[in-house]
XYZ file of C-alpha atoms in Angstrom:
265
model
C 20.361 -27.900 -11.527
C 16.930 -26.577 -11.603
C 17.265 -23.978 -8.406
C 20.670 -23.297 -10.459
C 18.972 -22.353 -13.730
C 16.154 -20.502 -11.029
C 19.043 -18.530 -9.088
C 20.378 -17.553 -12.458
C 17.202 -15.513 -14.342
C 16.832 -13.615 -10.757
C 17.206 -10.163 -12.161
C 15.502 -10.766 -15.603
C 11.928 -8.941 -15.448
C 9.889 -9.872 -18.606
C 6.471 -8.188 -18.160
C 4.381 -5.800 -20.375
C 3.526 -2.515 -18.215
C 0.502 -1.335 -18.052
C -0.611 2.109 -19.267
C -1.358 3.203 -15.594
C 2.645 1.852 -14.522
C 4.027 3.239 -16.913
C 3.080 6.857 -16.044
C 3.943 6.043 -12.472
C 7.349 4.994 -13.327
C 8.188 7.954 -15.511
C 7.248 9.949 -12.719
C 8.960 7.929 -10.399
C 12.545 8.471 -12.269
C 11.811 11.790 -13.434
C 11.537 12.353 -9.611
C 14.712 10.380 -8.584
C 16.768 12.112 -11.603
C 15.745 15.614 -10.094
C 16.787 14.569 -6.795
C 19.909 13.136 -7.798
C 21.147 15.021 -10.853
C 20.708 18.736 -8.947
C 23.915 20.035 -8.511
C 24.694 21.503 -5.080
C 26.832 24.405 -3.790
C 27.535 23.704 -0.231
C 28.549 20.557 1.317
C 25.494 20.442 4.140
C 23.542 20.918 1.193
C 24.545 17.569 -0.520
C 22.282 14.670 -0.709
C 23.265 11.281 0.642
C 21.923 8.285 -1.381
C 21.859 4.631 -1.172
C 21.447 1.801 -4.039
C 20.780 -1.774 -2.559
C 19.745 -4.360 -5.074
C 18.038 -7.376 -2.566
C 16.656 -10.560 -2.046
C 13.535 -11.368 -0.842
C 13.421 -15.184 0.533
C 9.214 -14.683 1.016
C 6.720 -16.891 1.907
C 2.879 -16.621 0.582
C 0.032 -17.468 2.839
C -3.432 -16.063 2.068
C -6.759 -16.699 0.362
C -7.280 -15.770 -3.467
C -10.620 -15.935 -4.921
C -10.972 -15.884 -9.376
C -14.658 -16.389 -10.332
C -15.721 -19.666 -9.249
C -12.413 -20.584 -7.658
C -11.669 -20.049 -4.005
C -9.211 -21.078 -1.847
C -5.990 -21.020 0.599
C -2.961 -20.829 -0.208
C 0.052 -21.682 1.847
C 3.830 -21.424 0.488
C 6.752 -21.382 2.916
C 9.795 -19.300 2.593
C 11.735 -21.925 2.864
C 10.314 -23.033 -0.875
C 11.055 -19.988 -2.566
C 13.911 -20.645 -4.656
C 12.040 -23.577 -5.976
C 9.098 -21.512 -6.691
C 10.731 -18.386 -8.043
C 10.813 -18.097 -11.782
C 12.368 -14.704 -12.105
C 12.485 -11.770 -10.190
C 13.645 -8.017 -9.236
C 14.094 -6.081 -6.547
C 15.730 -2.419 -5.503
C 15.776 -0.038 -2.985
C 16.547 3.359 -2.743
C 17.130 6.393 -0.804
C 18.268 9.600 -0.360
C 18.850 12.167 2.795
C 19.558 15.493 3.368
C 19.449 16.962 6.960
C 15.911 16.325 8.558
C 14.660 15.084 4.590
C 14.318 11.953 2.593
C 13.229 10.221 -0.167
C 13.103 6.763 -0.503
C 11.625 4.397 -3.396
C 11.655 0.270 -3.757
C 10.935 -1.920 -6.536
C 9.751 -5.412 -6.547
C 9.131 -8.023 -9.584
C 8.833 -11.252 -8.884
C 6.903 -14.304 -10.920
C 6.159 -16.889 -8.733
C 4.924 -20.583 -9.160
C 4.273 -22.777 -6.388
C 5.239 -26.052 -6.738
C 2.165 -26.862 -3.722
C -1.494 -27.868 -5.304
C -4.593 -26.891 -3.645
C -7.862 -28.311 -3.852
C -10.911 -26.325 -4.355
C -14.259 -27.045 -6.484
C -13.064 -27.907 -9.518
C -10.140 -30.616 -8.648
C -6.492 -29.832 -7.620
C -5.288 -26.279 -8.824
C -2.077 -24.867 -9.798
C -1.606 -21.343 -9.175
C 1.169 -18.611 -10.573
C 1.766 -14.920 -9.029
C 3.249 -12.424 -10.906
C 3.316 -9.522 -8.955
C 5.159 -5.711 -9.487
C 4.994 -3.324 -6.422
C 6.238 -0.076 -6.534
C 6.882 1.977 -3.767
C 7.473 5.752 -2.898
C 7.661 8.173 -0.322
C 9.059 11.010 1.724
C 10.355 10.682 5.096
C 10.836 13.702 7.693
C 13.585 12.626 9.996
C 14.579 13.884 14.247
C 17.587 13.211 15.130
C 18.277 11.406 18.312
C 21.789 10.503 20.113
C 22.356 7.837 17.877
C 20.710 7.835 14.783
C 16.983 9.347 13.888
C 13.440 8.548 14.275
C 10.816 9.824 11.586
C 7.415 10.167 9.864
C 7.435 8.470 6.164
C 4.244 9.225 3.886
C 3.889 7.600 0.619
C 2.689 5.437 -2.205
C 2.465 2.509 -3.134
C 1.687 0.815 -6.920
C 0.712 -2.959 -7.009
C 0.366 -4.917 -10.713
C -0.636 -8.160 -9.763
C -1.439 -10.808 -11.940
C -3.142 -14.124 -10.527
C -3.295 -17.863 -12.863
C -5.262 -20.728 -11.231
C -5.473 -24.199 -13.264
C -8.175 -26.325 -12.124
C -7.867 -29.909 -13.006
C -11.584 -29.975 -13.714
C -12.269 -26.158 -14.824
C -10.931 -24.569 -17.293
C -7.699 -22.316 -16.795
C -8.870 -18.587 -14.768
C -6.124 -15.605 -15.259
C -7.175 -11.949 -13.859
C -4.667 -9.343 -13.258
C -5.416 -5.681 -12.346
C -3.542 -2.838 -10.663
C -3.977 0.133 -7.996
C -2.469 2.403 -5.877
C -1.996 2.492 -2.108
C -1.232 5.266 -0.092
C 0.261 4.762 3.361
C 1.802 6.531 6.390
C 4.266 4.663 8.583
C 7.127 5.121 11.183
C 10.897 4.908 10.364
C 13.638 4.483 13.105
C 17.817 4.172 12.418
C 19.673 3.350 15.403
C 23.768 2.869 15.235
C 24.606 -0.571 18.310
C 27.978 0.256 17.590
C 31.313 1.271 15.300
C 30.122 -1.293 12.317
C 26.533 -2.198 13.038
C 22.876 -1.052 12.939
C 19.514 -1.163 12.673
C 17.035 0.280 10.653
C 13.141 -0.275 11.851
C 9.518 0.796 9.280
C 6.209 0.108 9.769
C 3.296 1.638 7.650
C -0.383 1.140 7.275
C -2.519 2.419 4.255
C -5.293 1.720 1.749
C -6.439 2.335 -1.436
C -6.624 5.453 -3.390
C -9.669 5.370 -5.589
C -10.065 2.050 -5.981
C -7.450 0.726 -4.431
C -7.174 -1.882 -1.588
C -9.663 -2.275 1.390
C -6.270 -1.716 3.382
C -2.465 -2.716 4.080
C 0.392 -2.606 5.879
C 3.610 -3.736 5.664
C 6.768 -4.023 8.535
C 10.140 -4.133 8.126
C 13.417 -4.911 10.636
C 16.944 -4.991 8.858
C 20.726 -5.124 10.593
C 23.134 -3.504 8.574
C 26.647 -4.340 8.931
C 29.110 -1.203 7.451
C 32.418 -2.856 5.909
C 35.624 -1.233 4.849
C 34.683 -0.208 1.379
C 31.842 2.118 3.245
C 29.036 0.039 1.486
C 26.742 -2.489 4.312
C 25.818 -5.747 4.124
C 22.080 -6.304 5.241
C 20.018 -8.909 6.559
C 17.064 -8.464 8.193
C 13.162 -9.763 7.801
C 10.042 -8.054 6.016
C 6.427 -8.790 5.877
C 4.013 -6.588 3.720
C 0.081 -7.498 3.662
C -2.759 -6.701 1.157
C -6.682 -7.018 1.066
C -7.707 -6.076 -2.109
C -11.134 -7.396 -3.774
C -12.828 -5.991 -7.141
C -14.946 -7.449 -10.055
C -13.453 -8.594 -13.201
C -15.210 -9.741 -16.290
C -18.492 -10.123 -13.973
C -16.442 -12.032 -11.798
C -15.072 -11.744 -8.079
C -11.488 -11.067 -7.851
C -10.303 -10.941 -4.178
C -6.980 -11.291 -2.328
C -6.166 -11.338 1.084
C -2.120 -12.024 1.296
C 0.830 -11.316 3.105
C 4.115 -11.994 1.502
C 6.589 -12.750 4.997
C 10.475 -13.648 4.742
C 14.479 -13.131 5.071
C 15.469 -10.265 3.508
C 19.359 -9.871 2.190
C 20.872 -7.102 0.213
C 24.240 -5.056 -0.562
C 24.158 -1.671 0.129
C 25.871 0.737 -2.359
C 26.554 4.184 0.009
């Protein structure tokens, strides 16, 4: 009943944005309503866009360091449901010809049910993390499908809670942006399936992260309706380390797992 009641608030994002994300999301979909709502005249002129609401079955495996508290941390995928408390997550793309655009969304609240033990007694430790992603992507087509160049951003809000047994509680949260260039590959196997490849490095604009990267390998399977099913896994890694109230805030991460989403094309 509890993974039940879990499973069920998937989908319900209950976080206060920041000044900082909230002028990157109104840019973000003032962007995406340009793209989408511009009327076109000729058909090789019309833009081709995708909607596929996902989920991310991720592990955690790192080191996190608030003030006085250091430590590993170690949370397998297989765990996640248990340790999900609610979540979000979108992605999105359009193409036209050689062009495309392409944005992704990800909220999810996290709370381990693992302890870990560093000064200060066993520690409990919650994750609530928003990462917002966009980019452009120059496409060449090959025999069966298209290889390309994407360039982009990406927006991290993380928020980090560690409860020491002996110390009292330690919550942080900051946010920055990320810039990153990458590959992108799209190969058809055959009538109904595919493949679609990324992989993109980065770091920080301004103060962003010391660096990150992030790969990606999904199988998409096309049904009747013309919509996909797709499976696949993804793995995105951050180094990011700043001072907070005097205090050392540093993460090292990388969030690794299945990947399965509807595609709406």
């Amino acid at each position: 009943m509890k993974t039940l009641r879990k499973l069920l608030r998937v989908g319900a994002v209950e976080c206060t944005a920041k000044p900082f994300f909230k002028r990157f999301l109104a840019v973000w979909v003032v962007g995406a309503a340009m793209v989408f709502g511009v009327p076109t005249s000729r058909a090789d002129d019309n833009w081709d866009f995708a909607v596929a609401p996902y989920l991310w079955s991720t592990g955690v495996d790192g080191d996190l360091t608030l003030g006085p508290v250091a430590r590993d941390i170690d949370v397998d995928f297989s765990d996640f449901v248990d340790a999900l408390d609610k979540g979000a997550l979108v992605h999105v793309e359009a193409h036209k010809n050689r062009h495309g655009l392409f944005g992704d969304l990800v909220f999810m609240s996290l709370e381990p049910d693992v302890d870990f033990s560093p000064v200060g007694g066993d520690t409990d430790a919650d994750i609530d993390t928003v990462i917002l992603e966009t980019g452009y992507l120059y496409k060449f087509p090959s025999k069966k499908g298209f290889y390309g160049i994407e360039v982009g951003v990406r927006y991290w809000d993380l928020e980090l809670s560690l409860k020491p047994a002996l110390l009292p509680d330690i919550k942080r949260s900051t946010d920055w942006l990320d810039g990153f260039i990458g590959y992108h590959i799209k190969r058809g196997l055959n009538d109904r399936w595919s493949f679609v490849g990324r992989g993109n490095i980065g770091a920080g604009v301004s103060d962003g992260s010391d660096s990150t990267w992030s790969l990606q390998g999904t199988f998409l399977r096309e049904l009747n309706n013309g919509n996909s099913l797709a499976i696949g896994l993804k793995s995105l890694s951050i180094d990011f380390d700043d001072t907070i109230r005097n205090a050392p805030f540093e993460v090292d991460i990388n969030f690794q797992g299945l990947v399965i989403g509807y595609v709406f094309d």
